Tab-separated table of C-alpha atoms and ligand atoms in Angstrom:
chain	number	residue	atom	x	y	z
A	1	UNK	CA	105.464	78.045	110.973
A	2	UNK	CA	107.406	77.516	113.999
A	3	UNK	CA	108.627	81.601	113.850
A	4	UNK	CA	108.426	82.006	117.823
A	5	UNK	CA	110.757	81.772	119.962
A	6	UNK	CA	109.353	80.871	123.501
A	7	UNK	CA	106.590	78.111	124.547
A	8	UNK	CA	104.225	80.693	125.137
A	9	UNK	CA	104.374	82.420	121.668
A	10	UNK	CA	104.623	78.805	119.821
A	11	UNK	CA	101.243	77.641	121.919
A	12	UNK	CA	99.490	80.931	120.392
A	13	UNK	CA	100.721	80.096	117.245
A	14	UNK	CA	99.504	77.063	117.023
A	15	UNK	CA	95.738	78.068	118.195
A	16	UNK	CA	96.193	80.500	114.933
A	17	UNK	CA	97.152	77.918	113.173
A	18	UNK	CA	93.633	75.934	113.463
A	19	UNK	CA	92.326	79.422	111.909
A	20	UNK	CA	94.375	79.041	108.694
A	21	UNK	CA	92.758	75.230	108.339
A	22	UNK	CA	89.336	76.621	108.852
A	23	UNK	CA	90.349	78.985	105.993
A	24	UNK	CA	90.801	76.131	103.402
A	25	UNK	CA	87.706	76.388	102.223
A	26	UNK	CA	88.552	79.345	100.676
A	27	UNK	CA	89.300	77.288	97.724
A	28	UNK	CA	88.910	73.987	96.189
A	29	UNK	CA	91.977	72.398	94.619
A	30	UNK	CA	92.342	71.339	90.700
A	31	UNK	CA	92.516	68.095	91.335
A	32	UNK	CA	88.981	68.031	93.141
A	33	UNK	CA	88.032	67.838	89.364
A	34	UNK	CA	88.874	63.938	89.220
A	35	UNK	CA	85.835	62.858	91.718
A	36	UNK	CA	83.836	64.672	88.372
A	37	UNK	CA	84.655	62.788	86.183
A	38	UNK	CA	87.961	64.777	84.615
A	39	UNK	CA	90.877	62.373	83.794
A	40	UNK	CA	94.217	62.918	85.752
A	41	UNK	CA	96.121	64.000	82.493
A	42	UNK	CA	93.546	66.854	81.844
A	43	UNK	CA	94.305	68.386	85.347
A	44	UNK	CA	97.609	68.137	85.127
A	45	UNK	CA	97.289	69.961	82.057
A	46	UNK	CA	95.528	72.892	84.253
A	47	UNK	CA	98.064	72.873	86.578
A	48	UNK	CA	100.945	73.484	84.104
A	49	UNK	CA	99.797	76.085	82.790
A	50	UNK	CA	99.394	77.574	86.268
A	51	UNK	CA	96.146	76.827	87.559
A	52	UNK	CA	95.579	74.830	90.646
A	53	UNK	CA	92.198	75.491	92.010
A	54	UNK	CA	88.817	75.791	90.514
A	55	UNK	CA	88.340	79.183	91.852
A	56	UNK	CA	91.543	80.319	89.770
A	57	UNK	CA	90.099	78.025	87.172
A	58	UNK	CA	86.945	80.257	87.189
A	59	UNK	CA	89.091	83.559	86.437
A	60	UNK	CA	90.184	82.695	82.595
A	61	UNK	CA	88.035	82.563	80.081
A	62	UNK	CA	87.432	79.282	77.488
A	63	UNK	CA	89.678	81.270	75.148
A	64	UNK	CA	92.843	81.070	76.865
A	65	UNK	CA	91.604	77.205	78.109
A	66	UNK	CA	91.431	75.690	75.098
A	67	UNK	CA	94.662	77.601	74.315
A	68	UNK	CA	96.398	74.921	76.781
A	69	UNK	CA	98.246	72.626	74.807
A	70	UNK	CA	95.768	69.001	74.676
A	71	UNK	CA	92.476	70.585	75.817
A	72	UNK	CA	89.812	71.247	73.061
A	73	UNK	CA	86.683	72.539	73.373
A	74	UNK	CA	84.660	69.729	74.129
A	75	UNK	CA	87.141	69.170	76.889
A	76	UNK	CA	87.272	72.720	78.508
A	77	UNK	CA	83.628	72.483	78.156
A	78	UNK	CA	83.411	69.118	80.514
A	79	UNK	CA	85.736	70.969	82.956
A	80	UNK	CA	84.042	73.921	83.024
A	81	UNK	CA	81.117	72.499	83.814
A	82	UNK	CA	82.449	70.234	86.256
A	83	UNK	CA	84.191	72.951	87.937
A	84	UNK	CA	80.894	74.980	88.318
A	85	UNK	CA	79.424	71.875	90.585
A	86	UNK	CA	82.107	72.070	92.918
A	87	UNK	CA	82.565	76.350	93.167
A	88	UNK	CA	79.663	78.566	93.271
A	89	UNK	CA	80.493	80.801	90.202
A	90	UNK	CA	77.686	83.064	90.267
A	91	UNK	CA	75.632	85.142	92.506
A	92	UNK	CA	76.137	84.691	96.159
A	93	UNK	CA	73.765	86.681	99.096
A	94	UNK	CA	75.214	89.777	100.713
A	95	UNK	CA	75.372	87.848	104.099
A	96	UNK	CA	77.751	85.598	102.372
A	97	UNK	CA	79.825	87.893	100.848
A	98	UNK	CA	80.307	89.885	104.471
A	99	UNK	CA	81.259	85.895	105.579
A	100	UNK	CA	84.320	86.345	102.737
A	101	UNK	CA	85.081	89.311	103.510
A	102	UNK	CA	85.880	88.194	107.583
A	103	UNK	CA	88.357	86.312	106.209
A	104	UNK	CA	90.089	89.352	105.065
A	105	UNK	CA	92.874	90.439	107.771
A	106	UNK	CA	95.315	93.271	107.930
A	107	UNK	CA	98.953	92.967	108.511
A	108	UNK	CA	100.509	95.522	110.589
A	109	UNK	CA	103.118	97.661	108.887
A	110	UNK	CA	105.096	97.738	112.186
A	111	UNK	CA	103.453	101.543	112.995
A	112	UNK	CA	100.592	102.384	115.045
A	113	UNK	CA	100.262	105.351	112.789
A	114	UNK	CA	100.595	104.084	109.590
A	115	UNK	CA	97.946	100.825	110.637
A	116	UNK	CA	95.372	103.605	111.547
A	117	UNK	CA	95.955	105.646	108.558
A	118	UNK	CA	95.294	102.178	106.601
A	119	UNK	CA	92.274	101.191	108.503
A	120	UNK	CA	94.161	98.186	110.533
A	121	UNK	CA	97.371	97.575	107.846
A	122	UNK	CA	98.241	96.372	104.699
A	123	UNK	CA	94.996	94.491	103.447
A	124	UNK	CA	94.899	90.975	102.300
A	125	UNK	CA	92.618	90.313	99.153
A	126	UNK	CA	93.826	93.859	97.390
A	127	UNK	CA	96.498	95.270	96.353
A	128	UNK	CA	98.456	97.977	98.139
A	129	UNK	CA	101.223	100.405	95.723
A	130	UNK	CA	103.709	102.625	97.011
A	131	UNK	CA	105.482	104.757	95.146
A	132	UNK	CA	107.646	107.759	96.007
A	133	UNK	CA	111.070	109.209	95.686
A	134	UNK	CA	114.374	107.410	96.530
A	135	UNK	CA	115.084	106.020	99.758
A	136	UNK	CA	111.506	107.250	100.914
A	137	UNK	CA	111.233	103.868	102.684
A	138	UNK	CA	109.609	101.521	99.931
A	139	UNK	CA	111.603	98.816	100.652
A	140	UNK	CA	112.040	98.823	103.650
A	141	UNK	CA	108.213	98.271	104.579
A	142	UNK	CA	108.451	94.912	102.506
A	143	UNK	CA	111.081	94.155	104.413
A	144	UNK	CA	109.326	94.508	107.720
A	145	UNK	CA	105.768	93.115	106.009
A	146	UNK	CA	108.022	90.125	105.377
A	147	UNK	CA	108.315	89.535	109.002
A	148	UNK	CA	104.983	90.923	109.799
A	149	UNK	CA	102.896	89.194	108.463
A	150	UNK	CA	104.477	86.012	109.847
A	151	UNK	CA	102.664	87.359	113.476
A	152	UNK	CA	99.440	85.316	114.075
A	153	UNK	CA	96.623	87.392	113.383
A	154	UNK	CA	95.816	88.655	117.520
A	155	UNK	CA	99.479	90.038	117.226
A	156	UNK	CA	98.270	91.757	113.883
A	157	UNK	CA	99.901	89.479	111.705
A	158	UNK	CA	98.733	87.426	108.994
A	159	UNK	CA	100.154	83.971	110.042
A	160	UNK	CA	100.925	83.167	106.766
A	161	UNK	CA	104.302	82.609	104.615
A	162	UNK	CA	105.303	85.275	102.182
A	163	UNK	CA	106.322	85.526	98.123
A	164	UNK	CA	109.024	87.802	97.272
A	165	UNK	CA	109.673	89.241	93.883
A	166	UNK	CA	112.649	91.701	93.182
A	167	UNK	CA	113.047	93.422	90.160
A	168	UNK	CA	115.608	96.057	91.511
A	169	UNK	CA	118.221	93.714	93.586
A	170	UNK	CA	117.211	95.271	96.368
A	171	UNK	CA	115.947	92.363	99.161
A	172	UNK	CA	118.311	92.084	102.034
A	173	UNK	CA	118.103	88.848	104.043
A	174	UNK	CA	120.217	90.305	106.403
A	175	UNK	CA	117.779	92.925	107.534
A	176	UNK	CA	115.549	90.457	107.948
A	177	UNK	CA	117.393	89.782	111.018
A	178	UNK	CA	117.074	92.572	113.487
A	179	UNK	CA	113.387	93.185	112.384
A	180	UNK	CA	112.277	88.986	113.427
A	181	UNK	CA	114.376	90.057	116.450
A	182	UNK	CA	112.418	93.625	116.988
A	183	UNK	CA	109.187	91.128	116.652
A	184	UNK	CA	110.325	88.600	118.944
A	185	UNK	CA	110.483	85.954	116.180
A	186	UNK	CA	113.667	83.195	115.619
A	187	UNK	CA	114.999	85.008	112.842
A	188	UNK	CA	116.155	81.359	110.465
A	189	UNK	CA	112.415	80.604	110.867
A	190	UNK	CA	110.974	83.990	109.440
A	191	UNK	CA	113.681	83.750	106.499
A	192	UNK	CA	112.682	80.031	105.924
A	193	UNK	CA	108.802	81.242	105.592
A	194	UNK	CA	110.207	83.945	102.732
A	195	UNK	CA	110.459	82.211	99.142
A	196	UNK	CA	112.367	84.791	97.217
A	197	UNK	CA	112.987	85.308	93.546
A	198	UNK	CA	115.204	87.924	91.357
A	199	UNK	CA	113.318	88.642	88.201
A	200	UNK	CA	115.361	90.151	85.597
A	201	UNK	CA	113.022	90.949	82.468
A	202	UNK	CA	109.488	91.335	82.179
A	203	UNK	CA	108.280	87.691	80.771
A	204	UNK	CA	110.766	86.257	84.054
A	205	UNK	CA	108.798	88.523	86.428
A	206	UNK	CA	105.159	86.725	84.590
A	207	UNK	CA	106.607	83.380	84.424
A	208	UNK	CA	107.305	83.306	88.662
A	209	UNK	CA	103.589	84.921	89.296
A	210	UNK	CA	102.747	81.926	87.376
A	211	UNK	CA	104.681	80.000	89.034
A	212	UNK	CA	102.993	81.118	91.909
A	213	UNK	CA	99.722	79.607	92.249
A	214	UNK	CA	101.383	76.111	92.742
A	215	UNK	CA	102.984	76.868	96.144
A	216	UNK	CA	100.364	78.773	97.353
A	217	UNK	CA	97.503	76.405	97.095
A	218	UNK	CA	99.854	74.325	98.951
A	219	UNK	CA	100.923	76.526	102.146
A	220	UNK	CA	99.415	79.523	103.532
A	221	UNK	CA	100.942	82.647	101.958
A	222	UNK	CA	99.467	85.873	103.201
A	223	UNK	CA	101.769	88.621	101.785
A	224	UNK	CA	103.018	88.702	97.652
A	225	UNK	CA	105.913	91.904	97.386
A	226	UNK	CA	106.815	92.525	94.012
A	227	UNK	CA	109.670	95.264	94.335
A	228	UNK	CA	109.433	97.127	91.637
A	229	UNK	CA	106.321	96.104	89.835
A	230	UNK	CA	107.600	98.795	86.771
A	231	UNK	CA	110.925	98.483	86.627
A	232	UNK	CA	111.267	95.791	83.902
A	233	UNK	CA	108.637	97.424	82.011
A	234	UNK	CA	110.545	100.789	81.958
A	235	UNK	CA	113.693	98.801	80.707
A	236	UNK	CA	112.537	96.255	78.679
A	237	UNK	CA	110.471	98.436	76.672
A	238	UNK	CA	112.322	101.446	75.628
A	239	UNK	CA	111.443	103.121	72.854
A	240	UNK	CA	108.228	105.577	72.330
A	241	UNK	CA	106.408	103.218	69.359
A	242	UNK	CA	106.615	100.084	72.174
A	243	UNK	CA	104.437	102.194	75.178
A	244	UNK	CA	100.857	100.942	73.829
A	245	UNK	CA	102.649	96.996	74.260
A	246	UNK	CA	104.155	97.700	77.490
A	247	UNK	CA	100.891	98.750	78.702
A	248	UNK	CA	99.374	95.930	77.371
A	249	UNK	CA	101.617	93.333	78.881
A	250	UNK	CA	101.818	95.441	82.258
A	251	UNK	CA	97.928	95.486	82.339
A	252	UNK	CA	98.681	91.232	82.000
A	253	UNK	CA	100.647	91.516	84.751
A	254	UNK	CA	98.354	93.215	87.126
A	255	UNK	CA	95.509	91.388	86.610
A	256	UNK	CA	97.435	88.074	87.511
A	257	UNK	CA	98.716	90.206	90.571
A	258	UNK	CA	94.734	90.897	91.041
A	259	UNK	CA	93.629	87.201	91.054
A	260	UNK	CA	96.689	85.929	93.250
A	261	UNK	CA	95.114	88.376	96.120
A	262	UNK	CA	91.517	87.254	95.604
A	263	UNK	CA	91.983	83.726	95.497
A	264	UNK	CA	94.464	82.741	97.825
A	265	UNK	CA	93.392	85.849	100.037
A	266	UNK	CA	96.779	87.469	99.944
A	267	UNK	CA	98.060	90.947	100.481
A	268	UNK	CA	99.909	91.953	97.472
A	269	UNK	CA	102.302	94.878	98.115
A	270	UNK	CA	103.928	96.404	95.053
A	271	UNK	CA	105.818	99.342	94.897
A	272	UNK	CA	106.037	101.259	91.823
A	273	UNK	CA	108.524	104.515	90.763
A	274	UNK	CA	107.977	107.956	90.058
A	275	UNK	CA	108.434	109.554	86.854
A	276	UNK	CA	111.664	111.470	86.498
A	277	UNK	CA	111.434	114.265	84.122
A	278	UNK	CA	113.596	112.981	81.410
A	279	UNK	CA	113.914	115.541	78.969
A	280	UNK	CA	112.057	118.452	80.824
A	281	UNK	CA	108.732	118.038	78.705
A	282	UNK	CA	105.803	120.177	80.266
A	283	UNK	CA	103.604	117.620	81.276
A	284	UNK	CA	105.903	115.045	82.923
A	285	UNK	CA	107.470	117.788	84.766
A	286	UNK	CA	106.217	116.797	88.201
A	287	UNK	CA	108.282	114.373	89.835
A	288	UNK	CA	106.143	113.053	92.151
A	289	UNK	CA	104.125	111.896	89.725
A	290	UNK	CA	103.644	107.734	89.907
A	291	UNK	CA	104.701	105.621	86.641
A	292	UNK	CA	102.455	103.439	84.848
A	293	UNK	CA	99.779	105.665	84.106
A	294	UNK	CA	95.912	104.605	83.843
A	295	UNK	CA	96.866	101.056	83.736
A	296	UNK	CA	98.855	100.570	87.051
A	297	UNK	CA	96.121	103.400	88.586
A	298	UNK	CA	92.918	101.134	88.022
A	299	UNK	CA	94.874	98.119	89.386
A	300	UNK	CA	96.092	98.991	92.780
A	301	UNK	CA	93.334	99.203	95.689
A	302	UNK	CA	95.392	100.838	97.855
A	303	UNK	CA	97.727	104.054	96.727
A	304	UNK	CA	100.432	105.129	98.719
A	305	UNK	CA	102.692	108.051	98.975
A	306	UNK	CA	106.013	107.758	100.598
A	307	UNK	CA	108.117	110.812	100.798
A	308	UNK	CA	111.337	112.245	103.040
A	309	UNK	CA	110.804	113.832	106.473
A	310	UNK	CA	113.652	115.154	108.485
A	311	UNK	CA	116.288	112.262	109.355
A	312	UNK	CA	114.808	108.697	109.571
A	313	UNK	CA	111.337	110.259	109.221
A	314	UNK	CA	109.172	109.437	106.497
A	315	UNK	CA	105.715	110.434	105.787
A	316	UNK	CA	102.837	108.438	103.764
A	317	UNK	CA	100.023	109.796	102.381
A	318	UNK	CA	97.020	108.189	101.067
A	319	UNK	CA	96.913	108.787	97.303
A	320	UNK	CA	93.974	106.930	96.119
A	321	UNK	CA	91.631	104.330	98.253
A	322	UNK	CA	88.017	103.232	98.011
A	323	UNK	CA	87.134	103.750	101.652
A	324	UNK	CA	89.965	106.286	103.410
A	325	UNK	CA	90.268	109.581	103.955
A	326	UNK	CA	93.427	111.039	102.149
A	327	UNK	CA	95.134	111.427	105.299
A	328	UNK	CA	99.255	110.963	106.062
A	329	UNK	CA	101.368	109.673	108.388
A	330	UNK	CA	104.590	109.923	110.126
A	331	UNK	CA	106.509	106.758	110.648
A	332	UNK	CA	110.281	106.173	111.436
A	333	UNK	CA	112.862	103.581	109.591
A	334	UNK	CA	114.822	101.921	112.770
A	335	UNK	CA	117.184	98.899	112.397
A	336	UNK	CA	114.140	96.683	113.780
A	337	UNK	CA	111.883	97.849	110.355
A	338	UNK	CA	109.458	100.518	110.060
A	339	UNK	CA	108.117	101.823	113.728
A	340	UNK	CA	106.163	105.105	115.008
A	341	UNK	CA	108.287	108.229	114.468
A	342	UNK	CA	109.837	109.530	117.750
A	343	UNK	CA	109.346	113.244	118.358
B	1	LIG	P1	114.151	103.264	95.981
B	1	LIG	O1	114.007	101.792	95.866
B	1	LIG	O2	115.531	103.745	95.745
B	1	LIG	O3	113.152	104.026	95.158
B	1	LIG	O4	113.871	103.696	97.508
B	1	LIG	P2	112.955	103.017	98.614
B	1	LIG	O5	111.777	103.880	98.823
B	1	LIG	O6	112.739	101.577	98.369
B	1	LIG	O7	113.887	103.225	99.879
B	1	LIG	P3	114.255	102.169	100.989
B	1	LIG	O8	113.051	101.544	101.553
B	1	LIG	O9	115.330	101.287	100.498
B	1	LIG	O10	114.806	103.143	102.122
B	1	LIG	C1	116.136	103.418	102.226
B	1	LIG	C2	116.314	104.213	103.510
B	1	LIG	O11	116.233	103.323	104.595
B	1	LIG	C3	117.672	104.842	103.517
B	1	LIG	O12	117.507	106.207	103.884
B	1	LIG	C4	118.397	104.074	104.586
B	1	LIG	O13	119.267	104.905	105.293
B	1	LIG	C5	117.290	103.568	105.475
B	1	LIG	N1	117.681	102.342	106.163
B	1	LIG	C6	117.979	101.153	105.620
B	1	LIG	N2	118.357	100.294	106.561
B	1	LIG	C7	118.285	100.948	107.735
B	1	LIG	C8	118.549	100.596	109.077
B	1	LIG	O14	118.940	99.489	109.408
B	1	LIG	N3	118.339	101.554	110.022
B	1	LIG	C9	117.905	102.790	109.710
B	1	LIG	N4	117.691	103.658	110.686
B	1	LIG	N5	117.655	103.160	108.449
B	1	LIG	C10	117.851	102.254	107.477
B	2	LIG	MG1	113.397	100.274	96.925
């Protein structure tokens, strides 16, 4: 990824490196389907429609499949069984399961503070919200994640490349700058390991997740930021009879966010907005309250709290997670990204 500036840091890199080919195995690609006896033109089929490895192949169901324009039944059939003699679809022993989950890392958030209160960082293989009030410092932990998790993983990085998806306008290459800088990193390299997209309605945000699955069973991406993950949603479906369909479609979204972590073993960070109290109605009243509802809840892993402390402070507190205490932290937004709060 050539992101370092000196010899030294480039020689470390590279050792990491040798990790991230160990960690191909993680999946098989589409086209692994040929030595089974699938004809070219039927893969490439799969991978228009988005779907580039068997293990991704393994997460729809015949339904949508044969819904692929050329594939019938008896085809998706012959894949599908294909595909289950090159990927272990079904049970696997717990020793091997504690194997996958070593390839799980965490990406530091740039704060000692904030890592411990997540257990190590942001977590690859799950998906991590935020949500809080304006300016509570969102953003500005994707930004730093972007460089972040460019670090090989003994600097708590995630030496991996990173997906960027803005709903809101709100990604600043230039800040990338200073934070590479803070981290030591050759700033044109970090920006050239960020591919970056501005979504502007709901169907654009699906079609680049899509989109997605091509690059990143090509490279090693570690870290997907969609920025907002609601805002579309909350525009492009406006009036009270359309809620129950932008649910539906938002639930879509999420569970393609879901399988992008799991088989590519990437962190997905999505922040998400808080209700504001639009006509003063009793129970929407609270403002701190995330938006979404049950949907966006049962989809995140990880929820996070951001709110205002006093000047560049900002405190996070855990919300929701399967294994940490609800705890907070103070952490500080500097020019060089998020950092520990000074006293
Ligand atoms: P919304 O997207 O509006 O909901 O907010 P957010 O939570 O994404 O806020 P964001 O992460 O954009 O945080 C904005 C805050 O970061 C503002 O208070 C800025 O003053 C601060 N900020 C941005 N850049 C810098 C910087 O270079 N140095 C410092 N110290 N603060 C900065
Ligand atoms: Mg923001």
């Amino acid at each position: 990824m050539l992101a370092f500036k000196s010899e030294e840091q480039s020689q470390l890199q590279l050792v990491e490196r040798e990790e991230i080919e160990d960690e191909d195995d993680l999946f098989e690609a589409i086209d692994k389907l040929i030595s089974h006896g699938i004809n070219a033109g039927d893969v490439k089929k799969l991978q228009d429609a988005g779907i580039y490895t068997c293990n991704g192949l393994m997460m729809h169901t015949k339904k949508s499949l044969t819904g692929i324009k050329g594939l019938s039944e008896a085809k998706v059939d012959k894949i599908c069984e294909a595909a289950e003699k090159i990927v272990n679809y079904g049970y696997i022993t717990g020793s091997d399961a504690l194997l996958r989950r070593k390839a799980v890392v965490r990406v530091t958030t740039g704060s000692l503070a904030l890592d411990e209160l997540l257990g190590g960082g942001i977590e690859t293989s799950a998906i991590t919200e935020a949500f809080g009030e304006f300016r509570s410092g969102k953003t500005q932990l994707a930004h730093t994640l972007c460089v972040s998790t460019q670090l090989p993983t003994s600097m708590k990085g995630g030496n991996g490349k990173v997906a960027y998806i803005d709903t809101e306008g709100t990604f600043r290459p230039d800040r990338i700058v200073p934070i590479a800088e803070r981290f030591g990193m050759d700033a044109g390299a970090v920006l050239d390991n960020i591919i970056y997209a501005r979504a502007y309605t709901y169907e654009h945000q699906y079609n680049l997740l899509l989109g997605l699955a091509a690059k990143m069973s090509e490279e090693p991406f570690r870290l997907l930021i969609v920025d907002s993950v609601i805002a579309l949603f909350r525009v492009d479906f406006t009036g009270r009879g359309e809620l129950a369909e932008r649910q539906q479609k938002l639930a879509q979204m999420l569970s393609r966010l879901t399988k992008i972590a799991e088989e590519f073993n990437v962190a997905v960070y999505m922040t998400n907005q808080v209700i504001a109290d639009p006509g003063g109605g009793v129970f929407i009243s609270d403002p701190k309250k995330p938006a979404g509802g049950h949907v966006l809840a049962h989809a995140a892993t990880i929820r996070l709290m951001f709110r205002k402390g006093k000047g560049e402070q900002r405190v996070c507190k855990v919300f929701d997670a399967p294994n940490l205490p609800e705890a907070e932290a103070v952490f500080q937004i500097t020019p060089g990204g998020i950092a520990d709060a000074k006293d």
